[in-house]
mmCIF file of C-alpha atoms in Angstrom:
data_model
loop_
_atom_site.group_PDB
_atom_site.id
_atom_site.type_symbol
_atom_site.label_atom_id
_atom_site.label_comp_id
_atom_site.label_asym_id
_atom_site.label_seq_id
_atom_site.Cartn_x
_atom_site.Cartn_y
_atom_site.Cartn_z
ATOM 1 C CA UNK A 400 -8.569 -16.390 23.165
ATOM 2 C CA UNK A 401 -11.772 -14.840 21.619
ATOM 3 C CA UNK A 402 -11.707 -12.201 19.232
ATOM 4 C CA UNK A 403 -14.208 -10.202 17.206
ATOM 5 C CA UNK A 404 -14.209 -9.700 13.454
ATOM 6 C CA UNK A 405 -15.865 -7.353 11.471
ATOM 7 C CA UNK A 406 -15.706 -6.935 7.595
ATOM 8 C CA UNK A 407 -16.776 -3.889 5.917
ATOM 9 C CA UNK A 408 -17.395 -5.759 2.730
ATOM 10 C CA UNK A 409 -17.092 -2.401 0.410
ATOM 11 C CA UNK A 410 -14.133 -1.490 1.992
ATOM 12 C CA UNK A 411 -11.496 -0.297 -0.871
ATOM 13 C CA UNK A 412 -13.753 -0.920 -3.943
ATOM 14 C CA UNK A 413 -13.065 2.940 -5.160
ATOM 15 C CA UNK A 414 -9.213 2.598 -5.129
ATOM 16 C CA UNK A 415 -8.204 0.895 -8.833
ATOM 17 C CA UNK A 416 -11.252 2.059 -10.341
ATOM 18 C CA UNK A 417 -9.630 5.569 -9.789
ATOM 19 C CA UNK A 418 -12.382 7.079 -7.271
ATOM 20 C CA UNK A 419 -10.306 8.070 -3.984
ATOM 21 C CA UNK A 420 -12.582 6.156 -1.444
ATOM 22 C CA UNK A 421 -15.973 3.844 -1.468
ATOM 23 C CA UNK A 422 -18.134 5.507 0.947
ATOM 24 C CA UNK A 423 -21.576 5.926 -0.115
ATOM 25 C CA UNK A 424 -23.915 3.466 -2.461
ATOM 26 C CA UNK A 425 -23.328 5.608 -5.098
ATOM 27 C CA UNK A 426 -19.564 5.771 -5.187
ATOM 28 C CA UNK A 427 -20.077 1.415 -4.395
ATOM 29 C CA UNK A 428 -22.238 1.083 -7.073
ATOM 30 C CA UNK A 429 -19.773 3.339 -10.015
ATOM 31 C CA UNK A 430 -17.218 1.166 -8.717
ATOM 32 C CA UNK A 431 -18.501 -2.480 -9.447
ATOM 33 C CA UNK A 432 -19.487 -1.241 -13.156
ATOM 34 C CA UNK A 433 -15.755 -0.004 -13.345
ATOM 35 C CA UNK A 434 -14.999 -3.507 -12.604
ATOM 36 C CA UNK A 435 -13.811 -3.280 -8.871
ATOM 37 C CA UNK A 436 -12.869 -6.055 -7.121
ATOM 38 C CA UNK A 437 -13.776 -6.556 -3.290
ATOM 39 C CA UNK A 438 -11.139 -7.221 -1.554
ATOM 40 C CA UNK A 439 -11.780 -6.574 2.341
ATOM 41 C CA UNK A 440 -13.335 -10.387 2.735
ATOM 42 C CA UNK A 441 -9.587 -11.680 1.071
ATOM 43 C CA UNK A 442 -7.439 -9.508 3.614
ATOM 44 C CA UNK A 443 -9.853 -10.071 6.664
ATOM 45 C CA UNK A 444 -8.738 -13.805 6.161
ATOM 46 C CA UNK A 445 -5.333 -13.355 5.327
ATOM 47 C CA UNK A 446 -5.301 -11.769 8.841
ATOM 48 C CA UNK A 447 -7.140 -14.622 10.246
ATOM 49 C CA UNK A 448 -4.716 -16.763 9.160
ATOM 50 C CA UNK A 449 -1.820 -15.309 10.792
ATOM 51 C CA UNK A 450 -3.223 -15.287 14.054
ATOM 52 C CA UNK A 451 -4.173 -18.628 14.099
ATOM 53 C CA UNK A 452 -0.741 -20.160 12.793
ATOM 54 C CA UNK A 453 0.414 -18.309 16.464
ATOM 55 C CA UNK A 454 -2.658 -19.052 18.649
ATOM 56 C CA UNK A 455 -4.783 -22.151 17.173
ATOM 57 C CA UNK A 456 -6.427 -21.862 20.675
ATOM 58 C CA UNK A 457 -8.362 -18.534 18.859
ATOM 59 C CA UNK A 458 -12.047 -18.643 18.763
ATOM 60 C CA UNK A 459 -14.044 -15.706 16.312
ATOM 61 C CA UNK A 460 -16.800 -14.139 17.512
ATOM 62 C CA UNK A 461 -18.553 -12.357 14.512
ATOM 63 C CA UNK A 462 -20.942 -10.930 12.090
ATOM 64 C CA UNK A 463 -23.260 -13.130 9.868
ATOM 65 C CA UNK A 464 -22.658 -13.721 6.154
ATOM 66 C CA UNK A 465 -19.869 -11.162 4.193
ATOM 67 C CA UNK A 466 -18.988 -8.908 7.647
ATOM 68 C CA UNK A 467 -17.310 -11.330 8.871
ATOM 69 C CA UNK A 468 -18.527 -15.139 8.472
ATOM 70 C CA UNK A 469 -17.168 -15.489 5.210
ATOM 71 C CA UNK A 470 -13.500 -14.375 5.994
ATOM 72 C CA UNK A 471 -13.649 -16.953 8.926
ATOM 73 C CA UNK A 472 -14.721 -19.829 6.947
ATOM 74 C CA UNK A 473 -12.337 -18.799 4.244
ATOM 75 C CA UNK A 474 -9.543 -18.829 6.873
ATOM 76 C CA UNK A 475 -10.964 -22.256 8.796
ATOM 77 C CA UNK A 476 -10.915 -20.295 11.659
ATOM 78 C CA UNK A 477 -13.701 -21.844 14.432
ATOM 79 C CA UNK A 478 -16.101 -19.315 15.071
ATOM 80 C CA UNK A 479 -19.615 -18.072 16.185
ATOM 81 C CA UNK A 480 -21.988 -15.763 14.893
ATOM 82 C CA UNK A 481 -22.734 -12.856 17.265
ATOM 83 C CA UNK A 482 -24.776 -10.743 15.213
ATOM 84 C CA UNK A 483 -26.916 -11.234 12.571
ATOM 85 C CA UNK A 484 -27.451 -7.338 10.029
ATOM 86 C CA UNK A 485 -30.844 -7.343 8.277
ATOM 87 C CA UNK A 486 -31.500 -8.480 5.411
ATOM 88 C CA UNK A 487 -31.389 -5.925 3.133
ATOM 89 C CA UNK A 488 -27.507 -4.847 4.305
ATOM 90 C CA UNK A 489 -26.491 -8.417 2.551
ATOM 91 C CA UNK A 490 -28.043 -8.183 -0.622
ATOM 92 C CA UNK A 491 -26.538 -9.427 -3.988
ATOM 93 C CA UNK A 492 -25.149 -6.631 -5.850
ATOM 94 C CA UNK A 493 -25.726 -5.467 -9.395
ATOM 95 C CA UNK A 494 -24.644 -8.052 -12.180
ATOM 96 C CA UNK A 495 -24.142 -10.601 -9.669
ATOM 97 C CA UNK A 496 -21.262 -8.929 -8.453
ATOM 98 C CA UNK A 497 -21.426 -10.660 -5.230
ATOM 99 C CA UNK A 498 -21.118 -6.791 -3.636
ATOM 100 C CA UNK A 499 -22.455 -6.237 -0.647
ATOM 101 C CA UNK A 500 -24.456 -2.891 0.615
ATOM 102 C CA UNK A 501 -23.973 -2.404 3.821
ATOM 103 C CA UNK A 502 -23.521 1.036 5.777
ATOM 104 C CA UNK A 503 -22.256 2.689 9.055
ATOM 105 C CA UNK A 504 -25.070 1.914 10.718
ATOM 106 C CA UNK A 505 -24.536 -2.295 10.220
ATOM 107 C CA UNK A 506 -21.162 -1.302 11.603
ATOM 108 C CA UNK A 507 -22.003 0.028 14.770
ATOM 109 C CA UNK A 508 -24.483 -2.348 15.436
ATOM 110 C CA UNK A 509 -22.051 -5.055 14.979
ATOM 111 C CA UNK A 510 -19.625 -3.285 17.396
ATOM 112 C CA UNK A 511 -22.648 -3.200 20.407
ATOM 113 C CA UNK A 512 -22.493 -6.798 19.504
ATOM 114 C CA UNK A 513 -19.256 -7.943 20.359
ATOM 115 C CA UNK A 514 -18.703 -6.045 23.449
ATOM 116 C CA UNK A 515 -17.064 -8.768 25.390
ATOM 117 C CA UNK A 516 -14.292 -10.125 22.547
ATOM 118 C CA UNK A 517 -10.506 -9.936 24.286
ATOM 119 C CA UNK A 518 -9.955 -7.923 20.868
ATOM 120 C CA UNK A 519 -12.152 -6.576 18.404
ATOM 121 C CA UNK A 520 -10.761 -7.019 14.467
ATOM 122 C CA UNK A 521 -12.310 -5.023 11.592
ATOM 123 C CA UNK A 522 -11.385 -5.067 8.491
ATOM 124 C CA UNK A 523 -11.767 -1.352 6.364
ATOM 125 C CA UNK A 524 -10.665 2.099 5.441
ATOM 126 C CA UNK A 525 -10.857 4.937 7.804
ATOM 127 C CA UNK A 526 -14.405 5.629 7.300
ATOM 128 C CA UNK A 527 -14.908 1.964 8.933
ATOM 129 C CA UNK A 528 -12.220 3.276 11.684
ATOM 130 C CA UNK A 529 -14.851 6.282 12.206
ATOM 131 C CA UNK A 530 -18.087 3.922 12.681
ATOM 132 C CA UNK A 531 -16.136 1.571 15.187
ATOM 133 C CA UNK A 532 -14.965 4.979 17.348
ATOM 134 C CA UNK A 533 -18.706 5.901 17.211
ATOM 135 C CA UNK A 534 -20.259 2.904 18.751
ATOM 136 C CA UNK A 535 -17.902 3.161 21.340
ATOM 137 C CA UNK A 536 -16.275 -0.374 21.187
ATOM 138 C CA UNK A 537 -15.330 -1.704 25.044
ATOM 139 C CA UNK A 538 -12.452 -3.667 23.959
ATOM 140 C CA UNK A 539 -9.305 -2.650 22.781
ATOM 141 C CA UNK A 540 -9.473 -2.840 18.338
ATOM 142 C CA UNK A 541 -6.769 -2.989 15.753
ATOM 143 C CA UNK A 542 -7.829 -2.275 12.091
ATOM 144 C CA UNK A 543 -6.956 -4.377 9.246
ATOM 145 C CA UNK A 544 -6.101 -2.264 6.415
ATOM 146 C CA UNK A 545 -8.588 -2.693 3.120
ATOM 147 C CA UNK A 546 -9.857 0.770 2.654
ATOM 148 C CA UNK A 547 -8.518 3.232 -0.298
ATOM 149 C CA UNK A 548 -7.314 5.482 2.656
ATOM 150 C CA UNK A 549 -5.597 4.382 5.694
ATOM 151 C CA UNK A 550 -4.597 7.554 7.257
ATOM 152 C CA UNK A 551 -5.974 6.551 10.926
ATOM 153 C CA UNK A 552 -3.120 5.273 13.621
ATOM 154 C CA UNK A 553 -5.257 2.027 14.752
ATOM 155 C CA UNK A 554 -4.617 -0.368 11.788
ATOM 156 C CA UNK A 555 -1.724 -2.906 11.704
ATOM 157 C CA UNK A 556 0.565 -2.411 8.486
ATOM 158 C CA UNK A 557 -0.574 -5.203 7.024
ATOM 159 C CA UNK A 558 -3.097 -8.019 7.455
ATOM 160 C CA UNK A 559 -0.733 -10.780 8.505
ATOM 161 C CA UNK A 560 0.726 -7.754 11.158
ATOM 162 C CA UNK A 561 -2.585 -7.662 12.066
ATOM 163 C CA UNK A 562 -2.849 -11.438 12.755
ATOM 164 C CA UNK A 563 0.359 -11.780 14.622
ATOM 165 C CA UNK A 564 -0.510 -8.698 16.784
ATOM 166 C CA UNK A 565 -3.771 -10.167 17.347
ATOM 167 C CA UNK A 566 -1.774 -13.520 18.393
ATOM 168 C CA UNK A 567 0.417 -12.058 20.787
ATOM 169 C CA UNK A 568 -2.161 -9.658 22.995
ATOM 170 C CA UNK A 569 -3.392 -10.943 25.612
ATOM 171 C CA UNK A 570 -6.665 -9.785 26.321
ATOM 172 C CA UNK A 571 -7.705 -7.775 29.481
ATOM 173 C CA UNK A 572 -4.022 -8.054 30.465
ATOM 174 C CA UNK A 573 -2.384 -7.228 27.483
ATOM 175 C CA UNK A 574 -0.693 -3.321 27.178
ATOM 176 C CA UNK A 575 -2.738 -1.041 24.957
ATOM 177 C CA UNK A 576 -1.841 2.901 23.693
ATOM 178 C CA UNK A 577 -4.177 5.033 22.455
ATOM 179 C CA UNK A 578 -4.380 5.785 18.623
ATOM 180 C CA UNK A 579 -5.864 8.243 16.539
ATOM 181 C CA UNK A 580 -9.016 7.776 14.120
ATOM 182 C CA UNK A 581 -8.913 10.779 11.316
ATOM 183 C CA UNK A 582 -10.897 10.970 7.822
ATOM 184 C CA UNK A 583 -11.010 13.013 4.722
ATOM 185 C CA UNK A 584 -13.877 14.604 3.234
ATOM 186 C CA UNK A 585 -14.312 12.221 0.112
ATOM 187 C CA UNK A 586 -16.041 14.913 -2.149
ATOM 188 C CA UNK A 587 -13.131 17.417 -1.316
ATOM 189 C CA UNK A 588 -10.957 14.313 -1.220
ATOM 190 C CA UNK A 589 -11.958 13.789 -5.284
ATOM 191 C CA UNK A 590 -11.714 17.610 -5.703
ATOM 192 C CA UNK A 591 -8.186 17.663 -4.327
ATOM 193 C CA UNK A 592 -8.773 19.283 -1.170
ATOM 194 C CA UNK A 593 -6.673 17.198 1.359
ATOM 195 C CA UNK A 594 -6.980 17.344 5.137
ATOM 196 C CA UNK A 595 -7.346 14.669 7.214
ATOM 197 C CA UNK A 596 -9.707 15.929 10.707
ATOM 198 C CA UNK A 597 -9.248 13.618 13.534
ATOM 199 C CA UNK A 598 -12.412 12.533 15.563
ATOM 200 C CA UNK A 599 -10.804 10.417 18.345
ATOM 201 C CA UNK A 600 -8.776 7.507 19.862
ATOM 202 C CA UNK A 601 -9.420 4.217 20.007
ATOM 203 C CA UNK A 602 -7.502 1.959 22.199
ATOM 204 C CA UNK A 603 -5.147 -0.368 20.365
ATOM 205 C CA UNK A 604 -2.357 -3.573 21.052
ATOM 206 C CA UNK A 605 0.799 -1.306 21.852
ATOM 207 C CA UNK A 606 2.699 -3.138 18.969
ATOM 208 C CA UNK A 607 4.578 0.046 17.673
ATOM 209 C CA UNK A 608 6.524 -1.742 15.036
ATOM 210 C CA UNK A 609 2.947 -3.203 13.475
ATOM 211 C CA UNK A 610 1.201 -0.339 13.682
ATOM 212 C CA UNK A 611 0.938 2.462 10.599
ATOM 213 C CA UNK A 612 0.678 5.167 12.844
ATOM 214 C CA UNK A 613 -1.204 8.358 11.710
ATOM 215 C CA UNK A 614 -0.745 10.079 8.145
ATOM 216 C CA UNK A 615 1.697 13.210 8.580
ATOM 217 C CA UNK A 616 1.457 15.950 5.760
ATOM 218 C CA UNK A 617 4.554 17.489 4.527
ATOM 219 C CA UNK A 618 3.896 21.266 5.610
ATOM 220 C CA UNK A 619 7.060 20.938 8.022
ATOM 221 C CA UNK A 620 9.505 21.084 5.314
ATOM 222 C CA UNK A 621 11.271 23.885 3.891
ATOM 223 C CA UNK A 622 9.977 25.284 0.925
ATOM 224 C CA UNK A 623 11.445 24.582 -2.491
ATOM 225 C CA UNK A 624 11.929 20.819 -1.257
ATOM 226 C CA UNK A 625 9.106 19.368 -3.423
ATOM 227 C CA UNK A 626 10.363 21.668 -6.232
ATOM 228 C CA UNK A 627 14.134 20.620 -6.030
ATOM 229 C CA UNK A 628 12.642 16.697 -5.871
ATOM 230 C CA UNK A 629 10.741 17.757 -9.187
ATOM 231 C CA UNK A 630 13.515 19.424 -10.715
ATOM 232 C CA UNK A 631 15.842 16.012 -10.158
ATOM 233 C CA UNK A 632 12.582 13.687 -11.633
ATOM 234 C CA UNK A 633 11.990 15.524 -14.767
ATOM 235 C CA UNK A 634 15.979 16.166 -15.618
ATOM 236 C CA UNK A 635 15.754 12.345 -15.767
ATOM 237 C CA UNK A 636 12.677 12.259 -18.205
ATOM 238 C CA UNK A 637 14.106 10.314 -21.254
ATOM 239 C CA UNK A 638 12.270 10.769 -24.445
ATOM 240 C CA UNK A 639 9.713 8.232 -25.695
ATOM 241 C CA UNK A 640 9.295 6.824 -22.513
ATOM 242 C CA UNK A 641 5.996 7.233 -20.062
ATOM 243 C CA UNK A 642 6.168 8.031 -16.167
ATOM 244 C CA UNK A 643 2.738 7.320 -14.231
ATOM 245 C CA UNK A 644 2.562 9.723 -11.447
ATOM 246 C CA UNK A 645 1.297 8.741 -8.158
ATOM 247 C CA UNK A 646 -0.512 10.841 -6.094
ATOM 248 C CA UNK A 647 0.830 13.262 -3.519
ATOM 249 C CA UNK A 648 2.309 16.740 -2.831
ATOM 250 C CA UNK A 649 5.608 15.959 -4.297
ATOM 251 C CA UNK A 650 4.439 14.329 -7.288
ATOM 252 C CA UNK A 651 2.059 17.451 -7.927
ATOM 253 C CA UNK A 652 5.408 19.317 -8.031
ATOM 254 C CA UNK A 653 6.673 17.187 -11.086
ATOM 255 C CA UNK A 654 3.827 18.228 -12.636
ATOM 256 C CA UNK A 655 4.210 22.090 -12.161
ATOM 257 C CA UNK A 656 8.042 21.515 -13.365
ATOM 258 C CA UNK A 657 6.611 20.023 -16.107
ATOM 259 C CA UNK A 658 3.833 22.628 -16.852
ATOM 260 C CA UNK A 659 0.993 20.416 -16.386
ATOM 261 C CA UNK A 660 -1.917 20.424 -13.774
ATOM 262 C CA UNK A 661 -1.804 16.886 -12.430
ATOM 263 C CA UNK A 662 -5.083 15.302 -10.307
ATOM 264 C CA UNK A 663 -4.238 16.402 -6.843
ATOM 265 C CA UNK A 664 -5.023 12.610 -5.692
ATOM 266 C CA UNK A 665 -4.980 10.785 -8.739
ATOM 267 C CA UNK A 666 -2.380 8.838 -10.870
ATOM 268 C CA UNK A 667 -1.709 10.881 -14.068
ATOM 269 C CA UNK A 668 0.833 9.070 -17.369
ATOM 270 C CA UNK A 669 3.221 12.045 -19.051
ATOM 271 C CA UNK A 670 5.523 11.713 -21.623
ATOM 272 C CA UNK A 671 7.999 13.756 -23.243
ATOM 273 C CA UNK A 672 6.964 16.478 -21.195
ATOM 274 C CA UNK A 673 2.908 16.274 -21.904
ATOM 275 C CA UNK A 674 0.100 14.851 -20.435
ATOM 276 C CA UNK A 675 -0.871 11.272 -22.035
ATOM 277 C CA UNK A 676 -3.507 10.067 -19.866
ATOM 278 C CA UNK A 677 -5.041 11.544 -16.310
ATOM 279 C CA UNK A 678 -6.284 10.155 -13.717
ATOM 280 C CA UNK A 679 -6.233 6.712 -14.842
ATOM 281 C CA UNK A 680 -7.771 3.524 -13.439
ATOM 282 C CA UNK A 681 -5.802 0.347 -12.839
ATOM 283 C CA UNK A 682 -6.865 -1.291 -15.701
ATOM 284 C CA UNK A 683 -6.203 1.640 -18.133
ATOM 285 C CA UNK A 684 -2.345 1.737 -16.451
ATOM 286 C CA UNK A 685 -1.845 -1.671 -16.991
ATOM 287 C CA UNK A 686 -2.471 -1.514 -20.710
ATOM 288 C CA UNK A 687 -0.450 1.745 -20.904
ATOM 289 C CA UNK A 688 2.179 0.033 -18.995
ATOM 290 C CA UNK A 689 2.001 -2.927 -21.214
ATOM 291 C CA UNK A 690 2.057 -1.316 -24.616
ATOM 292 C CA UNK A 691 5.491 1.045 -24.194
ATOM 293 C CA UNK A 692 8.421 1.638 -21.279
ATOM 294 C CA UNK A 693 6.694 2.817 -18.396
ATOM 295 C CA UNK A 694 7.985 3.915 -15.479
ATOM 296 C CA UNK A 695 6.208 4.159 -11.895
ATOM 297 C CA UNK A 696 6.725 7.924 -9.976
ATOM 298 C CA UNK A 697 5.840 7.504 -6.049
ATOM 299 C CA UNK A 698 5.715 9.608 -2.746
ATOM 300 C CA UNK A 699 6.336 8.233 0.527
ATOM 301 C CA UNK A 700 3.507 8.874 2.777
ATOM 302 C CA UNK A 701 4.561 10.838 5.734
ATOM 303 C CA UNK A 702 4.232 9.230 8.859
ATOM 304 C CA UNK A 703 3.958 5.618 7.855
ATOM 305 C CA UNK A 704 5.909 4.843 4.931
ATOM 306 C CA UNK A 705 3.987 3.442 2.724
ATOM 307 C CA UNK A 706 5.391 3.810 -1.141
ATOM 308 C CA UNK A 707 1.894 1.433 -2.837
ATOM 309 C CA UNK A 708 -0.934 0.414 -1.206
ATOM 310 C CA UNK A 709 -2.131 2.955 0.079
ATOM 311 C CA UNK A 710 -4.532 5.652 -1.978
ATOM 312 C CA UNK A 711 -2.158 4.410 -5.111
ATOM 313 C CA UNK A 712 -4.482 0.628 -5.620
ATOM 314 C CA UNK A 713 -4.121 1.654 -9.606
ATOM 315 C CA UNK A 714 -0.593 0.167 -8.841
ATOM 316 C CA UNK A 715 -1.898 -3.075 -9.130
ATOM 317 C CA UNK A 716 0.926 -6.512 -8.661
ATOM 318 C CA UNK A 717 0.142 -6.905 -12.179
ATOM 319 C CA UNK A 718 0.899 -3.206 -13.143
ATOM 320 C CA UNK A 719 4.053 -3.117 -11.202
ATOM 321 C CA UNK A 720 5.385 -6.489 -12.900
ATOM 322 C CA UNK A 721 4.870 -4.297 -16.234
ATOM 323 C CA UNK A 722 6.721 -1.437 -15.134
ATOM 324 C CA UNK A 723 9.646 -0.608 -16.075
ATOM 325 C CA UNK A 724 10.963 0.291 -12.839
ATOM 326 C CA UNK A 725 9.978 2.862 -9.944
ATOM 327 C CA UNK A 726 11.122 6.322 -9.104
ATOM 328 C CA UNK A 727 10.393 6.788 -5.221
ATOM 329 C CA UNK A 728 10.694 10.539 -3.926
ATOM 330 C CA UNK A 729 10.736 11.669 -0.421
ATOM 331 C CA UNK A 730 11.767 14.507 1.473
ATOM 332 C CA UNK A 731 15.250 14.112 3.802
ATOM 333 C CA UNK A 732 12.504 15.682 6.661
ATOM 334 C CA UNK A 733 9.698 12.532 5.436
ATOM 335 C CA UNK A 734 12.728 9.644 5.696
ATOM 336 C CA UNK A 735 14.260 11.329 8.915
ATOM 337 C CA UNK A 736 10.870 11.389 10.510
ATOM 338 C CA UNK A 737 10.756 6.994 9.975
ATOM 339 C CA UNK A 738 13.268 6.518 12.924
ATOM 340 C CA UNK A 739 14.968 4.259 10.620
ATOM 341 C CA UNK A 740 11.736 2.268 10.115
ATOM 342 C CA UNK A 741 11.523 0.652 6.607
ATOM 343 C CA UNK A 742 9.948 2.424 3.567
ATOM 344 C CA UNK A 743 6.687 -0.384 3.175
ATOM 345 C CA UNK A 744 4.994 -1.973 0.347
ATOM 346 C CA UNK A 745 1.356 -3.341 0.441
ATOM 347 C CA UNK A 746 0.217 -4.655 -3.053
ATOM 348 C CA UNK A 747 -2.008 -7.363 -1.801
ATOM 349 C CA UNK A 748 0.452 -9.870 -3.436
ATOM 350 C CA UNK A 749 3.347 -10.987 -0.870
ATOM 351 C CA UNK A 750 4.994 -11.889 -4.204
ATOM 352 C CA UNK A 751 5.095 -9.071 -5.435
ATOM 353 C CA UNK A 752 5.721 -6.998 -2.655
ATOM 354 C CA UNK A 753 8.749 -9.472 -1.757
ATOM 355 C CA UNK A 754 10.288 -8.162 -5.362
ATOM 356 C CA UNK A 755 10.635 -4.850 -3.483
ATOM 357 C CA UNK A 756 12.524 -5.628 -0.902
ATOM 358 C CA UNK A 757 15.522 -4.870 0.188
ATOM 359 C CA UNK A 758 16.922 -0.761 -0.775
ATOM 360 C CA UNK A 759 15.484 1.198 -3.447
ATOM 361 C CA UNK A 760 17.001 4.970 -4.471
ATOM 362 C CA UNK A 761 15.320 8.049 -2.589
ATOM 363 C CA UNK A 762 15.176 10.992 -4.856
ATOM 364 C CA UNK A 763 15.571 13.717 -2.016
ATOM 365 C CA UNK A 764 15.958 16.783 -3.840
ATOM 366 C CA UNK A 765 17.777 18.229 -7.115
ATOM 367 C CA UNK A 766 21.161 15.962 -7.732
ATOM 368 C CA UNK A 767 20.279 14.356 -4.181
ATOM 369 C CA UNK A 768 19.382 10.940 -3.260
ATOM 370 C CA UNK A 769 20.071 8.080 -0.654
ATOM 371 C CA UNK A 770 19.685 4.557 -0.657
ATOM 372 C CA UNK A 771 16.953 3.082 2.072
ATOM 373 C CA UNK A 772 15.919 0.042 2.915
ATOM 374 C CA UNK A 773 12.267 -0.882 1.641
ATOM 375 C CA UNK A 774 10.020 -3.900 2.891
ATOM 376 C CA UNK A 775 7.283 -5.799 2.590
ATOM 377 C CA UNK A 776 4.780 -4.691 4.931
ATOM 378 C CA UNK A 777 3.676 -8.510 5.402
ATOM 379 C CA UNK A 778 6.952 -9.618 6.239
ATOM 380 C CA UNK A 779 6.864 -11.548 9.277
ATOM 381 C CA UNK A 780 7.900 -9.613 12.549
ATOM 382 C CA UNK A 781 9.609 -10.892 15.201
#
């Protein structure tokens, strides 16, 4: 079995540091003197690994140096270099960071080069998704989620779901769907102005159960919904203690309940009924988090699932352990439209992400809620 890898190796670096996406040199560079972390290289391997615990037979075809070499050697993985970017896209970044600057361009270019993989890996957010639809890839691709935003319907949930879908296609005769590539607008993303546009479809492993599936938005559900959920979160507001707000529609109702503008996509601390910190990074909630009771207020994103890990990094496995505990809100429409799929957790810490699972309590309106079952999204699948 051969399959391609590519690594966008900027991929995510704007989520913790509070900037709603990486794309651009600018927004890569603000990032690594926040102190972002890549992590696109780590999850590229973790992926790697999965898929060759199931097929050891696998062979990586792939890019030179941080887009891809790197993750294979880090996953002992045999592989061959397919495509070599110039010399400038793998350049040291500042402080010795380690960052790499590459761009859409390097992307595409990689894609033309591994034209004749059984399945083409990359490893991004959905402004990778967007390069990989543009070069046209000939074989089928499944995304390995590392971006800030993961709206698009071609990445796995997870990278190990990425590996064992990987593991169990089987090239040219393998079954494939088609799945949607959409992307926000990062300036209006930062300014609050959400809607994702959708450019195409790629073809993907028809692995429902692995797949995210596309974002959904919440504008099917009857008005006052949000507000009743915000009503039933701020009754339960005790005094003295803080509540970090994730982002989302419903958590931007909290903060009208509360009187308070919140960042549309940000993650904003109250307490006793006033604002104590907006739009924080990850580092500023963990030493909020560690200093008095906090308590963790999250959406469900409609469509997939997710309740952290994805556009809420500032929830960090090390800012979760310091929580206090975690208020999860969702629509009955949202949970209804899961089929009975799990609520999903991606921390990049299986550890952590194993201490959610299980059921957690839905707030689903004012005096409403239901138990549902929640899961790590790297739990293996049979």
């Amino acid at each position: 079995m051969i399959v391609g890898l590519i690594v966008n190796p900027v991929a995510g670096l704007g989520g913790a540091v509070a900037l709603k996406g990486s794309d651009g040199p600018d927004v890569q560079a603000r990032a690594l003197a926040l102190g972002a972390v890549p992590r696109a290289a780590e999850r590229a391997a973790a992926a790697l690994r999965a898929l060759r615990a199931r097929r050891p037979d696998v062979l990586v075809r792939t890019v030179a140096g941080p887009m891809g070499e790197d993750s294979a050697r880090a996953a002992g993985v045999p592989y061959r270099i397919a495509h070599r970017p110039p010399a400038t896209s793998v350049s040291s970044g500042a402080a010795g960071t380690g960052a790499v600057s590459t761009g859409a361009a390097d992307t595409r270019a990689a894609v033309a080069a591994l034209g004749d993989v059984d399945l083409l890996l990359f490893a991004g957010g959905d402004g990778t998704a967007r390069d990989v639809l543009d070069a046209g890839p000939r074989p089928p691709v499944l995304g390995v989620p590392a971006g800030v935003k993961v709206y698009s319907g071609c990445f796995a949930v997870s990278p190990a779901a990425a590996g064992a879908t990987a593991a169990g296609f089987a090239g040219s005769d393998g079954r494939t769907v088609d799945a949607e590539v959409v992307d926000l607008d990062e300036e209006g993303h930062r300014a609050g102005l959400v809607g994702a546009r959708l450019y195409g479809t790629v073809r993907v492993p028809a692995a429902r159960d692995r797949l995210s599936g596309r974002k959904t938005g919440s504008s099917a559900a009857p008005p006052g919904s949000a507000e009743s959920i915000a009503r039933a979160v701020v009754a339960g507001m005790r005094p003295g203690t803080a509540y970090a707000l994730g982002p989302g529609a419903t958590t931007l109702a909290v903060g009208r309940a509360l009187g308070l503008a919140l960042t549309p996509l940000g993650v904003d601390v109250v307490r006793d009924g006033a604002l104590l910190a907006p739009d924080v990074t990850e580092q500023r909630l963990h030493a909020i988090a560690m200093s008095q009771v906090t308590h963790g207020v999250l959406s469900v994103i409609g469509g997939q699932g997710f309740v952290i890990g994805r556009g809420n990094q500032q929830f960090s496995p090390r800012v979760l352990a310091a929580l206090a505990g975690v208020v999860v809100l969702a629509t009955q429409q949202k949970l209804a439209a899961l089929g009975g799929r799990p609520l999903l957790v991606d921390s990049g810490d299986p550890r952590a992400d194993a201490a959610f699972e299980g059921h957690v309590r839905v707030v689903t309106g004012h005096r409403e809620s239901v138990l549902y079952r929640i899961s790590s999204a790297s739990e293996e699948l049979s």
